[in-house]
């Protein structure tokens, strides 16, 4: 059907309508959303949150695994550290660096009293009335054979290879000079150590004991419950400035 | 009606619409933007169709208005249906009218190509 109206009004009206809609759409938006839009927005946000949740979950799991790994490694380290510490302690003890205390015996050796020596007269060699390095050494060896765990002489710790030698009226233990009376402390089985000297092999006191007794050399063995033996470093440090090890 | 006149009419129409929209102080609520978008597509489709028809001498005002209003009602009804069902049915309207815009535009382009190929007004009249 051909009407007088042409394209002009149609064009005008159409464009007016279009731009009206556009300007309305461009205007500040109201808050209301159609049910469809709202649902779709909700669905999208739910989906986004779900993905976030699963991502965080994976991250949490990974971190949890890391934590467990670190804990396991830490546990390992601790066991190793404890083992090393144990070794160190043992070595220290063997080296005699640690102070120890426990039951054992205290042996006292001292030169015979002056009166006794004078009594005996000039017939006898005075040496027989004195305590010598070899006497101390013998006692120490007896104690060690009887299972002494630690030995000290006058507070000087005996460690592996400690030498005792004579130097006039004094004796040298390592390079420390000591004078009588000698107090030899030994930690171990008190009874065993006691018997080692006073019961010997056949139930009788050992030879050295008897010999020294004859000459009146002070030789006493006493069992004690709590003997304190210092570590080798304590005495060394007290006597000299530095020490090459 | 030549291209310049058409363009002028379009621009005037645009300005009128703009002024009307601003003067009315109504905005399209955010949730209703689907309706607005579909309506815009329908209108652009109808406009391009009108230009195409005019070039082919088949334009009728009645046909244009009927087509426009009918399409608008149909498209907006689709949007309402989609809202009720919570299904994005409006996408069908977008696809169809979007395609229609390009189809009409192609028709316009073809017309001018044909016109430029034929030499002289007589052949052009004969062709038409």
PDB file of C-alpha atoms in Angstrom, chain A residues 27-212:
ATOM      1  CA  UNK A  27      21.404   8.231  32.206  1.00  0.00           C
ATOM      2  CA  UNK A  28      22.384   7.233  35.734  1.00  0.00           C
ATOM      3  CA  UNK A  29      21.200   3.672  36.247  1.00  0.00           C
ATOM      4  CA  UNK A  30      18.621   2.745  38.867  1.00  0.00           C
ATOM      5  CA  UNK A  31      19.412  -0.049  41.261  1.00  0.00           C
ATOM      6  CA  UNK A  32      16.597  -2.451  40.417  1.00  0.00           C
ATOM      7  CA  UNK A  33      17.504  -5.476  38.400  1.00  0.00           C
ATOM      8  CA  UNK A  34      15.118  -7.811  36.639  1.00  0.00           C
ATOM      9  CA  UNK A  35      14.819 -11.220  38.112  1.00  0.00           C
ATOM     10  CA  UNK A  36      16.685 -12.698  35.161  1.00  0.00           C
ATOM     11  CA  UNK A  37      19.562 -10.247  35.454  1.00  0.00           C
ATOM     12  CA  UNK A  38      19.773 -10.721  39.188  1.00  0.00           C
ATOM     13  CA  UNK A  39      19.765 -14.478  38.889  1.00  0.00           C
ATOM     14  CA  UNK A  40      22.426 -14.386  36.228  1.00  0.00           C
ATOM     15  CA  UNK A  41      24.561 -11.986  38.251  1.00  0.00           C
ATOM     16  CA  UNK A  42      24.134 -14.192  41.304  1.00  0.00           C
ATOM     17  CA  UNK A  43      24.979 -17.278  39.324  1.00  0.00           C
ATOM     18  CA  UNK A  44      28.115 -15.623  37.970  1.00  0.00           C
ATOM     19  CA  UNK A  45      29.251 -14.443  41.382  1.00  0.00           C
ATOM     20  CA  UNK A  46      28.560 -17.876  42.844  1.00  0.00           C
ATOM     21  CA  UNK A  47      30.620 -19.475  40.116  1.00  0.00           C
ATOM     22  CA  UNK A  48      33.439 -16.982  40.653  1.00  0.00           C
ATOM     23  CA  UNK A  49      33.403 -17.604  44.399  1.00  0.00           C
ATOM     24  CA  UNK A  50      33.387 -21.359  43.819  1.00  0.00           C
ATOM     25  CA  UNK A  51      36.483 -21.115  41.660  1.00  0.00           C
ATOM     26  CA  UNK A  52      38.089 -18.906  44.292  1.00  0.00           C
ATOM     27  CA  UNK A  53      37.218 -21.459  46.968  1.00  0.00           C
ATOM     28  CA  UNK A  54      38.736 -24.339  45.035  1.00  0.00           C
ATOM     29  CA  UNK A  55      41.854 -22.319  44.212  1.00  0.00           C
ATOM     30  CA  UNK A  56      42.301 -21.373  47.848  1.00  0.00           C
ATOM     31  CA  UNK A  57      41.627 -24.969  48.842  1.00  0.00           C
ATOM     32  CA  UNK A  58      44.378 -26.224  46.549  1.00  0.00           C
ATOM     33  CA  UNK A  59      46.684 -23.539  47.864  1.00  0.00           C
ATOM     34  CA  UNK A  60      45.818 -24.495  51.441  1.00  0.00           C
ATOM     35  CA  UNK A  61      46.489 -28.156  50.694  1.00  0.00           C
ATOM     36  CA  UNK A  62      49.806 -27.341  49.069  1.00  0.00           C
ATOM     37  CA  UNK A  63      50.797 -25.199  52.046  1.00  0.00           C
ATOM     38  CA  UNK A  64      49.683 -27.979  54.386  1.00  0.00           C
ATOM     39  CA  UNK A  65      51.942 -30.383  52.540  1.00  0.00           C
ATOM     40  CA  UNK A  66      54.784 -27.898  52.773  1.00  0.00           C
ATOM     41  CA  UNK A  67      54.201 -27.601  56.504  1.00  0.00           C
ATOM     42  CA  UNK A  68      54.296 -31.361  56.914  1.00  0.00           C
ATOM     43  CA  UNK A  69      57.453 -31.615  54.843  1.00  0.00           C
ATOM     44  CA  UNK A  70      59.130 -28.903  56.905  1.00  0.00           C
ATOM     45  CA  UNK A  71      57.998 -30.576  60.124  1.00  0.00           C
ATOM     46  CA  UNK A  72      59.366 -33.896  58.962  1.00  0.00           C
ATOM     47  CA  UNK A  73      62.646 -32.278  58.002  1.00  0.00           C
ATOM     48  CA  UNK A  74      62.710 -30.505  61.350  1.00  0.00           C
ATOM     49  CA  UNK A  75      62.089 -33.793  63.129  1.00  0.00           C
ATOM     50  CA  UNK A  76      64.917 -35.346  61.185  1.00  0.00           C
ATOM     51  CA  UNK A  77      67.186 -32.447  62.001  1.00  0.00           C
ATOM     52  CA  UNK A  78      66.295 -32.685  65.655  1.00  0.00           C
ATOM     53  CA  UNK A  79      67.026 -36.403  65.793  1.00  0.00           C
ATOM     54  CA  UNK A  80      70.287 -35.831  64.014  1.00  0.00           C
ATOM     55  CA  UNK A  81      71.096 -32.952  66.313  1.00  0.00           C
ATOM     56  CA  UNK A  82      70.277 -35.088  69.332  1.00  0.00           C
ATOM     57  CA  UNK A  83      72.430 -37.900  67.984  1.00  0.00           C
ATOM     58  CA  UNK A  84      75.300 -35.524  67.335  1.00  0.00           C
ATOM     59  CA  UNK A  85      74.862 -34.026  70.776  1.00  0.00           C
ATOM     60  CA  UNK A  86      74.988 -37.506  72.238  1.00  0.00           C
ATOM     61  CA  UNK A  87      78.168 -38.238  70.335  1.00  0.00           C
ATOM     62  CA  UNK A  88      79.632 -34.955  71.464  1.00  0.00           C
ATOM     63  CA  UNK A  89      78.773 -35.639  75.065  1.00  0.00           C
ATOM     64  CA  UNK A  90      80.258 -39.065  74.831  1.00  0.00           C
ATOM     65  CA  UNK A  91      83.435 -37.724  73.276  1.00  0.00           C
ATOM     66  CA  UNK A  92      83.588 -35.027  75.914  1.00  0.00           C
ATOM     67  CA  UNK A  93      83.273 -37.603  78.596  1.00  0.00           C
ATOM     68  CA  UNK A  94      85.954 -39.726  76.989  1.00  0.00           C
ATOM     69  CA  UNK A  95      88.183 -36.721  76.658  1.00  0.00           C
ATOM     70  CA  UNK A  96      87.506 -35.894  80.227  1.00  0.00           C
ATOM     71  CA  UNK A  97      86.241 -32.427  79.478  1.00  0.00           C
ATOM     72  CA  UNK A  98      83.020 -32.722  81.428  1.00  0.00           C
ATOM     73  CA  UNK A  99      82.791 -32.564  85.169  1.00  0.00           C
ATOM     74  CA  UNK A 100      81.162 -35.633  86.595  1.00  0.00           C
ATOM     75  CA  UNK A 101      79.828 -36.716  89.900  1.00  0.00           C
ATOM     76  CA  UNK A 102      78.719 -40.007  91.303  1.00  0.00           C
ATOM     77  CA  UNK A 103      79.535 -42.724  93.778  1.00  0.00           C
ATOM     78  CA  UNK A 104      83.063 -44.104  94.069  1.00  0.00           C
ATOM     79  CA  UNK A 105      86.079 -44.032  96.291  1.00  0.00           C
ATOM     80  CA  UNK A 106      88.525 -41.463  97.558  1.00  0.00           C
ATOM     81  CA  UNK A 107      92.040 -42.668  98.094  1.00  0.00           C
ATOM     82  CA  UNK A 108      94.385 -40.622 100.207  1.00  0.00           C
ATOM     83  CA  UNK A 109      98.129 -41.000  99.869  1.00  0.00           C
ATOM     84  CA  UNK A 110     100.577 -39.019 101.904  1.00  0.00           C
ATOM     85  CA  UNK A 111     104.167 -39.316 103.078  1.00  0.00           C
ATOM     86  CA  UNK A 112     104.655 -41.032 106.370  1.00  0.00           C
ATOM     87  CA  UNK A 113     104.566 -38.684 109.364  1.00  0.00           C
ATOM     88  CA  UNK A 114     107.861 -37.130 110.334  1.00  0.00           C
ATOM     89  CA  UNK A 115     107.976 -38.946 113.667  1.00  0.00           C
ATOM     90  CA  UNK A 116     107.691 -42.285 111.985  1.00  0.00           C
ATOM     91  CA  UNK A 117     110.598 -41.517 109.664  1.00  0.00           C
ATOM     92  CA  UNK A 118     112.734 -40.317 112.554  1.00  0.00           C
ATOM     93  CA  UNK A 119     111.791 -43.406 114.524  1.00  0.00           C
ATOM     94  CA  UNK A 120     113.004 -45.655 111.773  1.00  0.00           C
ATOM     95  CA  UNK A 121     116.404 -44.136 111.875  1.00  0.00           C
ATOM     96  CA  UNK A 122     118.978 -43.531 109.201  1.00  0.00           C
ATOM     97  CA  UNK A 123     119.199 -47.209 108.323  1.00  0.00           C
ATOM     98  CA  UNK A 124     116.327 -46.984 105.949  1.00  0.00           C
ATOM     99  CA  UNK A 125     116.248 -45.076 102.707  1.00  0.00           C
ATOM    100  CA  UNK A 126     113.889 -42.178 103.241  1.00  0.00           C
ATOM    101  CA  UNK A 127     112.360 -42.845  99.866  1.00  0.00           C
ATOM    102  CA  UNK A 128     110.555 -45.827 101.256  1.00  0.00           C
ATOM    103  CA  UNK A 129     108.582 -43.490 103.494  1.00  0.00           C
ATOM    104  CA  UNK A 130     107.509 -41.205 100.701  1.00  0.00           C
ATOM    105  CA  UNK A 131     104.834 -41.397  98.109  1.00  0.00           C
ATOM    106  CA  UNK A 132     106.305 -41.605  94.618  1.00  0.00           C
ATOM    107  CA  UNK A 133     104.936 -41.079  91.189  1.00  0.00           C
ATOM    108  CA  UNK A 134     104.869 -44.796  90.501  1.00  0.00           C
ATOM    109  CA  UNK A 135     102.785 -45.342  93.617  1.00  0.00           C
ATOM    110  CA  UNK A 136     100.200 -42.881  92.503  1.00  0.00           C
ATOM    111  CA  UNK A 137     100.298 -44.361  89.020  1.00  0.00           C
ATOM    112  CA  UNK A 138      99.809 -47.863  90.352  1.00  0.00           C
ATOM    113  CA  UNK A 139      96.818 -46.816  92.435  1.00  0.00           C
ATOM    114  CA  UNK A 140      95.292 -45.030  89.479  1.00  0.00           C
ATOM    115  CA  UNK A 141      95.841 -48.063  87.260  1.00  0.00           C
ATOM    116  CA  UNK A 142      94.290 -50.352  89.835  1.00  0.00           C
ATOM    117  CA  UNK A 143      91.265 -48.115  90.002  1.00  0.00           C
ATOM    118  CA  UNK A 144      90.976 -47.958  86.229  1.00  0.00           C
ATOM    119  CA  UNK A 145      91.252 -51.719  85.928  1.00  0.00           C
ATOM    120  CA  UNK A 146      88.449 -51.985  88.454  1.00  0.00           C
ATOM    121  CA  UNK A 147      86.211 -49.943  86.204  1.00  0.00           C
ATOM    122  CA  UNK A 148      86.717 -46.380  87.347  1.00  0.00           C
ATOM    123  CA  UNK A 149      84.893 -44.093  84.955  1.00  0.00           C
ATOM    124  CA  UNK A 150      86.769 -40.955  85.930  1.00  0.00           C
ATOM    125  CA  UNK A 151      89.822 -40.345  88.052  1.00  0.00           C
ATOM    126  CA  UNK A 152      91.298 -37.145  89.395  1.00  0.00           C
ATOM    127  CA  UNK A 153      94.338 -36.459  91.494  1.00  0.00           C
ATOM    128  CA  UNK A 154      94.142 -33.413  93.729  1.00  0.00           C
ATOM    129  CA  UNK A 155      91.498 -32.019  91.434  1.00  0.00           C
ATOM    130  CA  UNK A 156      93.414 -32.656  88.225  1.00  0.00           C
ATOM    131  CA  UNK A 157      91.448 -34.841  85.872  1.00  0.00           C
ATOM    132  CA  UNK A 158      93.200 -37.857  84.484  1.00  0.00           C
ATOM    133  CA  UNK A 159      92.478 -38.266  80.795  1.00  0.00           C
ATOM    134  CA  UNK A 160      93.763 -40.693  78.200  1.00  0.00           C
ATOM    135  CA  UNK A 161      97.518 -40.621  78.062  1.00  0.00           C
ATOM    136  CA  UNK A 162      98.010 -38.460  81.116  1.00  0.00           C
ATOM    137  CA  UNK A 163     101.537 -39.021  82.316  1.00  0.00           C
ATOM    138  CA  UNK A 164     102.639 -38.974  85.913  1.00  0.00           C
ATOM    139  CA  UNK A 165     106.273 -38.434  86.672  1.00  0.00           C
ATOM    140  CA  UNK A 166     108.410 -37.433  89.518  1.00  0.00           C
ATOM    141  CA  UNK A 167     110.023 -34.087  90.034  1.00  0.00           C
ATOM    142  CA  UNK A 168     111.688 -33.917  93.380  1.00  0.00           C
ATOM    143  CA  UNK A 169     109.239 -33.488  96.216  1.00  0.00           C
ATOM    144  CA  UNK A 170     106.403 -33.024  93.844  1.00  0.00           C
ATOM    145  CA  UNK A 171     104.958 -35.119  91.068  1.00  0.00           C
ATOM    146  CA  UNK A 172     103.912 -33.950  87.676  1.00  0.00           C
ATOM    147  CA  UNK A 173     100.513 -34.989  86.434  1.00  0.00           C
ATOM    148  CA  UNK A 174     100.510 -33.957  82.811  1.00  0.00           C
ATOM    149  CA  UNK A 175     102.375 -30.753  83.188  1.00  0.00           C
ATOM    150  CA  UNK A 176     100.869 -29.741  86.492  1.00  0.00           C
ATOM    151  CA  UNK A 177     102.912 -30.209  89.613  1.00  0.00           C
ATOM    152  CA  UNK A 178     101.224 -31.576  92.667  1.00  0.00           C
ATOM    153  CA  UNK A 179     102.464 -32.128  96.153  1.00  0.00           C
ATOM    154  CA  UNK A 180     101.314 -34.640  98.744  1.00  0.00           C
ATOM    155  CA  UNK A 181      98.884 -35.317 100.252  1.00  0.00           C
ATOM    156  CA  UNK A 182      97.342 -36.809  97.159  1.00  0.00           C
ATOM    157  CA  UNK A 183      93.627 -37.159  97.059  1.00  0.00           C
ATOM    158  CA  UNK A 184      92.709 -39.562  94.307  1.00  0.00           C
ATOM    159  CA  UNK A 185      88.993 -39.494  93.498  1.00  0.00           C
ATOM    160  CA  UNK A 186      87.488 -42.183  91.327  1.00  0.00           C
ATOM    161  CA  UNK A 187      83.896 -42.499  90.199  1.00  0.00           C
ATOM    162  CA  UNK A 188      82.628 -46.007  89.650  1.00  0.00           C
ATOM    163  CA  UNK A 189      81.248 -48.946  91.520  1.00  0.00           C
ATOM    164  CA  UNK A 190      82.334 -48.030  95.033  1.00  0.00           C
ATOM    165  CA  UNK A 191      82.472 -51.587  96.284  1.00  0.00           C
ATOM    166  CA  UNK A 192      84.408 -52.807  93.300  1.00  0.00           C
ATOM    167  CA  UNK A 193      86.926 -50.004  93.507  1.00  0.00           C
ATOM    168  CA  UNK A 194      87.325 -50.502  97.229  1.00  0.00           C
ATOM    169  CA  UNK A 195      87.871 -54.217  96.826  1.00  0.00           C
ATOM    170  CA  UNK A 196      90.316 -53.652  94.007  1.00  0.00           C
ATOM    171  CA  UNK A 197      92.737 -52.162  96.481  1.00  0.00           C
ATOM    172  CA  UNK A 198      91.852 -53.700  99.785  1.00  0.00           C
ATOM    173  CA  UNK A 199      90.782 -57.141  98.662  1.00  0.00           C
ATOM    174  CA  UNK A 200      92.977 -57.532  95.609  1.00  0.00           C
ATOM    175  CA  UNK A 201      93.117 -60.820  93.721  1.00  0.00           C
ATOM    176  CA  UNK A 202      93.038 -63.211  96.569  1.00  0.00           C
ATOM    177  CA  UNK A 203      91.063 -61.406  99.220  1.00  0.00           C
ATOM    178  CA  UNK A 204      94.069 -59.636 100.665  1.00  0.00           C
ATOM    179  CA  UNK A 205      95.068 -56.027 100.116  1.00  0.00           C
ATOM    180  CA  UNK A 206      97.257 -55.508  97.099  1.00  0.00           C
ATOM    181  CA  UNK A 207     101.012 -55.519  97.443  1.00  0.00           C
ATOM    182  CA  UNK A 208     101.477 -51.826  97.165  1.00  0.00           C
ATOM    183  CA  UNK A 209      99.027 -51.249  99.920  1.00  0.00           C
ATOM    184  CA  UNK A 210     100.775 -53.597 102.247  1.00  0.00           C
ATOM    185  CA  UNK A 211     104.216 -52.264 101.359  1.00  0.00           C
ATOM    186  CA  UNK A 212     103.264 -48.680 101.949  1.00  0.00           C
TER     187      UNK A 212
END
